[in-house]
Every structure is written in C-alpha cells, then in structure tokens.
PDB file of C-alpha atoms in Angstrom:
ATOM      1  CA  MET A   2     -48.456 183.118 -78.690  1.00  0.00           C
ATOM      2  CA  ARG A   3     -48.630 180.004 -77.900  1.00  0.00           C
ATOM      3  CA  MET A   4     -47.197 178.391 -81.060  1.00  0.00           C
ATOM      4  CA  SER A   5     -44.019 180.339 -81.336  1.00  0.00           C
ATOM      5  CA  ILE A   6     -43.414 179.261 -77.825  1.00  0.00           C
ATOM      6  CA  LYS A   7     -44.082 175.520 -79.236  1.00  0.00           C
ATOM      7  CA  ARG A   8     -42.127 175.995 -81.915  1.00  0.00           C
ATOM      8  CA  ARG A   9     -38.718 177.148 -79.654  1.00  0.00           C
ATOM      9  CA  ARG A  10     -39.112 174.477 -76.965  1.00  0.00           C
ATOM     10  CA  ASN A  11     -39.042 171.819 -80.289  1.00  0.00           C
ATOM     11  CA  VAL A  12     -35.824 173.910 -81.869  1.00  0.00           C
ATOM     12  CA  GLN A  13     -34.579 173.541 -78.091  1.00  0.00           C
ATOM     13  CA  LEU A  14     -35.043 169.693 -77.956  1.00  0.00           C
ATOM     14  CA  ARG A  15     -33.460 168.330 -81.649  1.00  0.00           C
ATOM     15  CA  HIS A  16     -30.363 170.455 -80.339  1.00  0.00           C
ATOM     16  CA  ARG A  17     -30.245 168.911 -77.344  1.00  0.00           C
ATOM     17  CA  LEU A  18     -30.792 165.257 -79.066  1.00  0.00           C
ATOM     18  CA  PRO A  19     -27.603 163.482 -79.802  1.00  0.00           C
ATOM     19  CA  ASN A  20     -26.913 163.443 -83.729  1.00  0.00           C
ATOM     20  CA  LEU A  21     -26.262 159.808 -84.485  1.00  0.00           C
ATOM     21  CA  SER A  22     -25.926 160.157 -87.659  1.00  0.00           C
ATOM     22  CA  LEU A  23     -22.309 161.752 -86.369  1.00  0.00           C
ATOM     23  CA  SER A  24     -21.743 158.584 -83.992  1.00  0.00           C
ATOM     24  CA  GLN A  25     -17.977 157.802 -84.452  1.00  0.00           C
ATOM     25  CA  TYR A  26     -17.790 153.802 -85.499  1.00  0.00           C
ATOM     26  CA  GLU A  27     -14.855 151.756 -85.581  1.00  0.00           C
ATOM     27  CA  ILE A  28     -14.170 150.510 -89.067  1.00  0.00           C
ATOM     28  CA  SER A  29     -13.041 146.529 -89.522  1.00  0.00           C
ATOM     29  CA  PRO A  30      -9.713 146.896 -91.520  1.00  0.00           C
ATOM     30  CA  ALA A  31     -11.071 144.440 -94.278  1.00  0.00           C
ATOM     31  CA  LEU A  32     -13.626 147.461 -95.213  1.00  0.00           C
ATOM     32  CA  GLN A  33     -10.904 149.998 -94.380  1.00  0.00           C
ATOM     33  CA  ARG A  34      -9.378 148.413 -97.790  1.00  0.00           C
ATOM     34  CA  ILE A  35     -12.962 150.057 -99.212  1.00  0.00           C
ATOM     35  CA  VAL A  36     -13.177 153.603 -97.202  1.00  0.00           C
ATOM     36  CA  GLY A  37      -9.920 153.838 -96.540  1.00  0.00           C
ATOM     37  CA  ALA A  38     -10.504 154.734 -92.692  1.00  0.00           C
ATOM     38  CA  GLU A  39     -10.450 153.229 -89.511  1.00  0.00           C
ATOM     39  CA  GLU A  40     -12.828 155.143 -88.131  1.00  0.00           C
ATOM     40  CA  LEU A  41     -15.938 156.929 -90.059  1.00  0.00           C
ATOM     41  CA  PRO A  42     -19.616 157.823 -88.976  1.00  0.00           C
ATOM     42  CA  ARG A  43     -22.205 155.716 -90.511  1.00  0.00           C
ATOM     43  CA  THR A  44     -22.832 158.013 -93.127  1.00  0.00           C
ATOM     44  CA  GLU A  45     -19.841 158.804 -94.190  1.00  0.00           C
ATOM     45  CA  VAL A  46     -19.232 155.096 -94.596  1.00  0.00           C
ATOM     46  CA  THR A  47     -21.850 154.594 -96.851  1.00  0.00           C
ATOM     47  CA  LYS A  48     -20.599 157.780 -98.489  1.00  0.00           C
ATOM     48  CA  LYS A  49     -17.292 156.212 -99.172  1.00  0.00           C
ATOM     49  CA  ILE A  50     -18.811 152.696-100.231  1.00  0.00           C
ATOM     50  CA  TRP A  51     -20.569 154.786-102.976  1.00  0.00           C
ATOM     51  CA  VAL A  52     -17.668 156.689-104.108  1.00  0.00           C
ATOM     52  CA  TYR A  53     -15.543 153.595-104.608  1.00  0.00           C
ATOM     53  CA  ILE A  54     -18.465 152.023-106.715  1.00  0.00           C
ATOM     54  CA  ARG A  55     -18.710 154.420-108.970  1.00  0.00           C
ATOM     55  CA  GLU A  56     -14.399 155.408-108.729  1.00  0.00           C
ATOM     56  CA  HIS A  57     -14.712 151.219-110.075  1.00  0.00           C
ATOM     57  CA  SER A  58     -17.519 151.185-112.073  1.00  0.00           C
ATOM     58  CA  LEU A  59     -19.398 148.662-110.177  1.00  0.00           C
ATOM     59  CA  GLN A  60     -23.419 149.123-111.025  1.00  0.00           C
ATOM     60  CA  ASP A  61     -24.597 146.983-113.632  1.00  0.00           C
ATOM     61  CA  GLU A  62     -25.638 148.744-116.841  1.00  0.00           C
ATOM     62  CA  ASN A  63     -28.275 146.807-117.347  1.00  0.00           C
ATOM     63  CA  ASP A  64     -30.050 147.793-113.559  1.00  0.00           C
ATOM     64  CA  ARG A  65     -27.944 149.902-111.895  1.00  0.00           C
ATOM     65  CA  ARG A  66     -29.708 149.244-108.544  1.00  0.00           C
ATOM     66  CA  THR A  67     -27.534 146.143-108.695  1.00  0.00           C
ATOM     67  CA  ILE A  68     -23.685 146.380-107.683  1.00  0.00           C
ATOM     68  CA  LEU A  69     -21.197 144.024-109.226  1.00  0.00           C
ATOM     69  CA  TRP A  70     -18.232 143.630-107.250  1.00  0.00           C
ATOM     70  CA  ASP A  71     -14.498 143.788-107.829  1.00  0.00           C
ATOM     71  CA  GLU A  72     -11.999 141.496-106.409  1.00  0.00           C
ATOM     72  CA  VAL A  73     -12.215 143.211-103.250  1.00  0.00           C
ATOM     73  CA  GLY A  74     -15.284 144.184-102.558  1.00  0.00           C
ATOM     74  CA  GLU A  75     -15.721 140.148-103.093  1.00  0.00           C
ATOM     75  CA  GLU A  76     -13.807 139.670-100.721  1.00  0.00           C
ATOM     76  CA  VAL A  77     -15.071 141.930 -98.051  1.00  0.00           C
ATOM     77  CA  PHE A  78     -18.717 141.349 -98.806  1.00  0.00           C
ATOM     78  CA  GLY A  79     -18.206 137.560 -99.520  1.00  0.00           C
ATOM     79  CA  LEU A  80     -20.842 137.694-103.102  1.00  0.00           C
ATOM     80  CA  PRO A  81     -20.288 138.447-106.214  1.00  0.00           C
ATOM     81  CA  SER A  82     -23.389 140.905-106.381  1.00  0.00           C
ATOM     82  CA  CYS A  83     -26.213 142.431-103.951  1.00  0.00           C
ATOM     83  CA  SER A  84     -28.240 144.990-104.591  1.00  0.00           C
ATOM     84  CA  MET A  85     -27.832 148.647-103.397  1.00  0.00           C
ATOM     85  CA  PHE A  86     -30.405 147.996-100.907  1.00  0.00           C
ATOM     86  CA  LYS A  87     -28.530 144.986 -98.998  1.00  0.00           C
ATOM     87  CA  ILE A  88     -25.606 146.931 -98.911  1.00  0.00           C
ATOM     88  CA  ALA A  89     -26.571 148.187 -95.237  1.00  0.00           C
ATOM     89  CA  LYS A  90     -26.566 144.852 -93.969  1.00  0.00           C
ATOM     90  CA  LEU A  91     -23.189 143.564 -95.473  1.00  0.00           C
ATOM     91  CA  VAL A  92     -21.816 146.364 -93.827  1.00  0.00           C
ATOM     92  CA  ASN A  93     -23.125 146.401 -90.014  1.00  0.00           C
ATOM     93  CA  VAL A  94     -20.507 143.072 -89.155  1.00  0.00           C
ATOM     94  CA  HIS A  95     -17.764 145.695 -90.300  1.00  0.00           C
ATOM     95  CA  LEU A  96     -18.867 148.616 -87.832  1.00  0.00           C
ATOM     96  CA  ARG A  97     -18.884 148.793 -84.126  1.00  0.00           C
ATOM     97  CA  ASP A  98     -18.809 151.667 -81.409  1.00  0.00           C
ATOM     98  CA  VAL A  99     -15.497 153.358 -80.855  1.00  0.00           C
ATOM     99  CA  GLY A 100     -13.211 151.481 -78.107  1.00  0.00           C
ATOM    100  CA  SER A 101     -15.746 148.571 -78.037  1.00  0.00           C
ATOM    101  CA  ASP A 102     -13.930 145.135 -77.536  1.00  0.00           C
ATOM    102  CA  THR A 103     -16.679 143.212 -79.093  1.00  0.00           C
ATOM    103  CA  PRO A 104     -15.575 141.308 -81.968  1.00  0.00           C
ATOM    104  CA  PHE A 105     -16.644 142.663 -85.548  1.00  0.00           C
ATOM    105  CA  GLY A 106     -19.095 140.506 -86.486  1.00  0.00           C
ATOM    106  CA  ASP A 107     -19.008 137.679 -89.190  1.00  0.00           C
ATOM    107  CA  PRO A 108     -19.360 138.879 -92.590  1.00  0.00           C
ATOM    108  CA  GLN A 109     -20.260 135.292 -93.733  1.00  0.00           C
ATOM    109  CA  VAL A 110     -22.924 135.186 -91.744  1.00  0.00           C
ATOM    110  CA  ALA A 111     -24.332 138.412 -93.422  1.00  0.00           C
ATOM    111  CA  ALA A 112     -23.746 137.057 -96.998  1.00  0.00           C
ATOM    112  CA  GLU A 113     -25.766 133.850 -96.033  1.00  0.00           C
ATOM    113  CA  ALA A 114     -28.568 136.008 -94.879  1.00  0.00           C
ATOM    114  CA  VAL A 115     -28.626 138.406 -97.851  1.00  0.00           C
ATOM    115  CA  LEU A 116     -28.254 135.448-100.191  1.00  0.00           C
ATOM    116  CA  ASN A 117     -31.591 133.304 -98.461  1.00  0.00           C
ATOM    117  CA  GLU A 118     -33.058 136.543 -98.507  1.00  0.00           C
ATOM    118  CA  SER A 119     -32.571 136.465-102.505  1.00  0.00           C
ATOM    119  CA  ALA A 120     -33.821 133.416-102.703  1.00  0.00           C
ATOM    120  CA  ASP A 121     -37.154 133.939-100.869  1.00  0.00           C
ATOM    121  CA  SER A 122     -37.980 136.790-102.773  1.00  0.00           C
ATOM    122  CA  LYS A 123     -40.214 136.915-105.313  1.00  0.00           C
ATOM    123  CA  PRO A 124     -39.074 137.575-109.247  1.00  0.00           C
ATOM    124  CA  LYS A 125     -38.947 141.089-110.103  1.00  0.00           C
ATOM    125  CA  LYS A 126     -39.822 141.789-113.563  1.00  0.00           C
ATOM    126  CA  ARG A 127     -36.629 142.873-115.432  1.00  0.00           C
ATOM    127  CA  ARG A 128     -36.652 146.415-117.388  1.00  0.00           C
ATOM    128  CA  LYS A 129     -36.751 145.600-120.377  1.00  0.00           C
ATOM    129  CA  THR A 130     -33.295 146.966-122.802  1.00  0.00           C
ATOM    130  CA  ASP A 131     -32.212 147.316-126.242  1.00  0.00           C
ATOM    131  CA  LYS A 132     -29.617 144.907-127.558  1.00  0.00           C
ATOM    132  CA  ASN A 133     -27.167 147.577-127.710  1.00  0.00           C
ATOM    133  CA  THR A 134     -27.338 148.550-124.075  1.00  0.00           C
ATOM    134  CA  ARG A 135     -27.387 145.090-123.371  1.00  0.00           C
ATOM    135  CA  ALA A 136     -23.944 144.288-124.994  1.00  0.00           C
ATOM    136  CA  GLN A 137     -22.540 147.437-123.059  1.00  0.00           C
ATOM    137  CA  GLY A 138     -23.372 145.646-120.069  1.00  0.00           C
ATOM    138  CA  GLU A 139     -21.727 142.339-120.840  1.00  0.00           C
ATOM    139  CA  GLY A 140     -18.440 143.725-122.356  1.00  0.00           C
ATOM    140  CA  ARG A 141     -17.795 145.465-118.793  1.00  0.00           C
ATOM    141  CA  GLY A 142     -15.162 144.341-116.912  1.00  0.00           C
ATOM    142  CA  PRO A 143     -11.608 142.353-117.832  1.00  0.00           C
ATOM    143  CA  THR A 144     -12.838 138.881-119.803  1.00  0.00           C
ATOM    144  CA  TYR A 145     -10.066 136.267-118.269  1.00  0.00           C
ATOM    145  CA  ASP A 146      -9.164 132.780-119.179  1.00  0.00           C
ATOM    146  CA  LEU A 147      -9.554 129.982-116.949  1.00  0.00           C
ATOM    147  CA  SER A 148      -7.938 126.995-115.838  1.00  0.00           C
ATOM    148  CA  ASP A 149      -9.025 123.315-116.971  1.00  0.00           C
ATOM    149  CA  ALA A 150      -9.806 122.717-113.802  1.00  0.00           C
ATOM    150  CA  LEU A 151     -11.626 125.842-113.284  1.00  0.00           C
ATOM    151  CA  ALA A 152     -13.011 125.763-116.800  1.00  0.00           C
ATOM    152  CA  ASP A 153     -14.558 122.159-116.285  1.00  0.00           C
ATOM    153  CA  VAL A 154     -16.780 123.018-113.358  1.00  0.00           C
ATOM    154  CA  VAL A 155     -18.292 126.144-115.101  1.00  0.00           C
ATOM    155  CA  GLY A 156     -18.353 125.330-118.595  1.00  0.00           C
ATOM    156  CA  SER A 157     -16.149 127.817-120.265  1.00  0.00           C
ATOM    157  CA  THR A 158     -12.531 128.786-120.339  1.00  0.00           C
ATOM    158  CA  GLN A 159     -13.054 132.405-120.675  1.00  0.00           C
ATOM    159  CA  MET A 160     -15.108 134.848-118.391  1.00  0.00           C
ATOM    160  CA  LYS A 161     -15.681 137.755-116.249  1.00  0.00           C
ATOM    161  CA  ARG A 162     -14.933 137.270-112.719  1.00  0.00           C
ATOM    162  CA  THR A 163     -18.382 137.863-111.414  1.00  0.00           C
ATOM    163  CA  GLU A 164     -19.472 135.202-114.157  1.00  0.00           C
ATOM    164  CA  VAL A 165     -17.170 132.954-113.012  1.00  0.00           C
ATOM    165  CA  THR A 166     -18.842 133.002-109.268  1.00  0.00           C
ATOM    166  CA  LYS A 167     -22.062 132.875-110.443  1.00  0.00           C
ATOM    167  CA  GLN A 168     -21.407 129.745-111.866  1.00  0.00           C
ATOM    168  CA  LEU A 169     -19.397 128.511-109.581  1.00  0.00           C
ATOM    169  CA  TRP A 170     -22.630 128.841-107.066  1.00  0.00           C
ATOM    170  CA  VAL A 171     -24.520 127.356-109.501  1.00  0.00           C
ATOM    171  CA  TYR A 172     -22.448 124.088-109.385  1.00  0.00           C
ATOM    172  CA  ILE A 173     -22.580 124.419-105.859  1.00  0.00           C
ATOM    173  CA  ARG A 174     -26.177 124.292-105.033  1.00  0.00           C
ATOM    174  CA  GLU A 175     -26.845 122.075-108.043  1.00  0.00           C
ATOM    175  CA  HIS A 176     -24.937 119.485-106.190  1.00  0.00           C
ATOM    176  CA  SER A 177     -25.773 120.390-102.853  1.00  0.00           C
ATOM    177  CA  LEU A 178     -22.313 120.921-101.845  1.00  0.00           C
ATOM    178  CA  GLN A 179     -23.075 123.568 -98.562  1.00  0.00           C
ATOM    179  CA  ASN A 180     -22.728 122.013 -95.363  1.00  0.00           C
ATOM    180  CA  PRO A 181     -26.022 121.312 -93.986  1.00  0.00           C
ATOM    181  CA  GLU A 182     -24.562 122.618 -90.375  1.00  0.00           C
ATOM    182  CA  ASP A 183     -22.744 125.673 -91.628  1.00  0.00           C
ATOM    183  CA  ARG A 184     -24.371 126.971 -94.768  1.00  0.00           C
ATOM    184  CA  ARG A 185     -20.990 129.064 -95.405  1.00  0.00           C
ATOM    185  CA  GLU A 186     -18.987 126.157 -95.344  1.00  0.00           C
ATOM    186  CA  ILE A 187     -18.707 124.407 -98.949  1.00  0.00           C
ATOM    187  CA  LEU A 188     -17.617 120.976 -98.976  1.00  0.00           C
ATOM    188  CA  CYS A 189     -15.711 120.048-102.475  1.00  0.00           C
ATOM    189  CA  ASP A 190     -16.018 117.490-104.174  1.00  0.00           C
ATOM    190  CA  ASP A 191     -13.422 115.980-106.313  1.00  0.00           C
ATOM    191  CA  ALA A 192     -13.906 118.722-109.271  1.00  0.00           C
ATOM    192  CA  LEU A 193     -13.849 121.657-106.257  1.00  0.00           C
ATOM    193  CA  GLN A 194     -11.196 120.194-104.904  1.00  0.00           C
ATOM    194  CA  SER A 195      -8.610 120.296-108.131  1.00  0.00           C
ATOM    195  CA  ILE A 196      -9.942 124.012-108.176  1.00  0.00           C
ATOM    196  CA  PHE A 197      -9.019 124.610-104.093  1.00  0.00           C
ATOM    197  CA  GLY A 198      -6.584 122.190-103.060  1.00  0.00           C
ATOM    198  CA  LYS A 199      -8.357 121.174-100.111  1.00  0.00           C
ATOM    199  CA  ALA A 200     -11.815 119.122 -98.930  1.00  0.00           C
ATOM    200  CA  SER A 201     -13.358 122.294 -97.570  1.00  0.00           C
ATOM    201  CA  VAL A 202     -13.425 126.116 -98.218  1.00  0.00           C
ATOM    202  CA  SER A 203     -15.486 129.375 -96.310  1.00  0.00           C
ATOM    203  CA  MET A 204     -17.361 131.279 -98.646  1.00  0.00           C
ATOM    204  CA  PHE A 205     -14.609 133.991 -98.246  1.00  0.00           C
ATOM    205  CA  GLU A 206     -11.832 131.923 -99.012  1.00  0.00           C
ATOM    206  CA  MET A 207     -13.468 131.118-102.264  1.00  0.00           C
ATOM    207  CA  ALA A 208     -12.790 134.463-103.688  1.00  0.00           C
ATOM    208  CA  LYS A 209      -9.310 134.276-103.231  1.00  0.00           C
ATOM    209  CA  LEU A 210      -8.504 130.832-103.959  1.00  0.00           C
ATOM    210  CA  ILE A 211     -10.514 131.830-107.488  1.00  0.00           C
ATOM    211  CA  GLY A 212      -7.663 134.246-108.424  1.00  0.00           C
ATOM    212  CA  ALA A 213      -5.137 131.590-109.096  1.00  0.00           C
ATOM    213  CA  HIS A 214      -7.070 130.204-111.645  1.00  0.00           C
ATOM    214  CA  LEU A 215      -7.697 133.308-113.635  1.00  0.00           C
ATOM    215  CA  THR A 216      -5.696 134.850-116.434  1.00  0.00           C
ATOM    216  CA  LYS A 217      -6.468 138.447-117.772  1.00  0.00           C
ATOM    217  CA  ILE A 218      -6.065 138.260-121.364  1.00  0.00           C
TER     218      ILE A 218
END
C-alpha cells in the first residue's frame, strides 16, 4: 500500500515538472538556413541539423563521428569540420529564449573555443581502414580548381573545399597570423591579402571570401 502511494506521488510530481526539452527557442537567422524554422525546441533543432547532415552526406566516411561541413555549415559554425560531440556547443550561441531581447551569442567565440579544446585534447587512436574505404572517403565532395593566389598558399591547384580551409589554417598557424588580442581575427600577410583583399578578416569572413577563388571541376 505504501509503495503504491509513493509511486502515485512520483507520477504526479513528474507531471508537474516542465518538460524543458519541449521549451521553444528563437533561432538565429544563420542557423535557420539549416533547420528551416524560426522557433523550435532544442531537441528538434538537433534533429533537423542531423537531417541536414545526412541529406548532404557530411559525415566523414573514415570516422562518422566527424562532420565535414559544406559551405553553408562552415559559414554558420565557422569551422570546416568538427566532432559530432561539439555540435551542441556550436549551436548554443544560435538559440535564445522566445521573446528575449538578449542578442544571440557570438559564433566566432564558440568556434574558437572548440578549436582550442581540440588543440588541448590528447590525440585519439585512429581506426584502421582499408585502402578501398580511404579511397571512398577521399573521393567524397566536389573538387575545385583554385586561383593562383590561393594555390600559392595551400600548395595545390586542385582541392576539396574542406581541405582548402584546413590548409589555410595550417598556413595561418605556421605564420602566427591570428591576432593575439582577438584570435578570431586573422591578420593577413601579403599572400593572404592577395586572396581576401584586405589587411584582416574574421574567421567567419574566410568561408565566404574563399568561394571567389574556387571553380568546380
């Protein structure tokens, strides 16, 4: 009898508690490009991002936990790729309470935090893959002809977009071109100025400006 009363009380208590997973959030205009809605519960935001990832085949064939963002995803999240476990952190800045006057967070800050976490984490052992699997992974996504200016920096005349972004970051870090006071800002040397056309760019501007130097094969 006591157990029955206790169970009833627990059920009543659960019914009184708000279901936070169903709370609606306003979605930033940038993220709306992926999820296709202005307001959604957080769980639905995550579901729609995964629908987008699968529809556009953005999971790395060699490690499906890694997301290789397309042009839209890179502009929204500021990264060419990320672990599936980091998506929630990148999404947080694109959500706010419905009716709130608080501005959306800064995606550049979230992207930089994820980059720093990745740099500080210990490298994980990579899963072994056979040659056929690697070849399939390397063959995914369109390859582009690169402008002479971009090719001089990344070291190749043809590349996939994700590889272009990765090689640009290799160049930026090797030449210490991040602003030490704001690492989201890239201080362009002569080579990067010939690509971006100005003395400095933000991490997010890079994704848009690169497009002018790519021609799909």
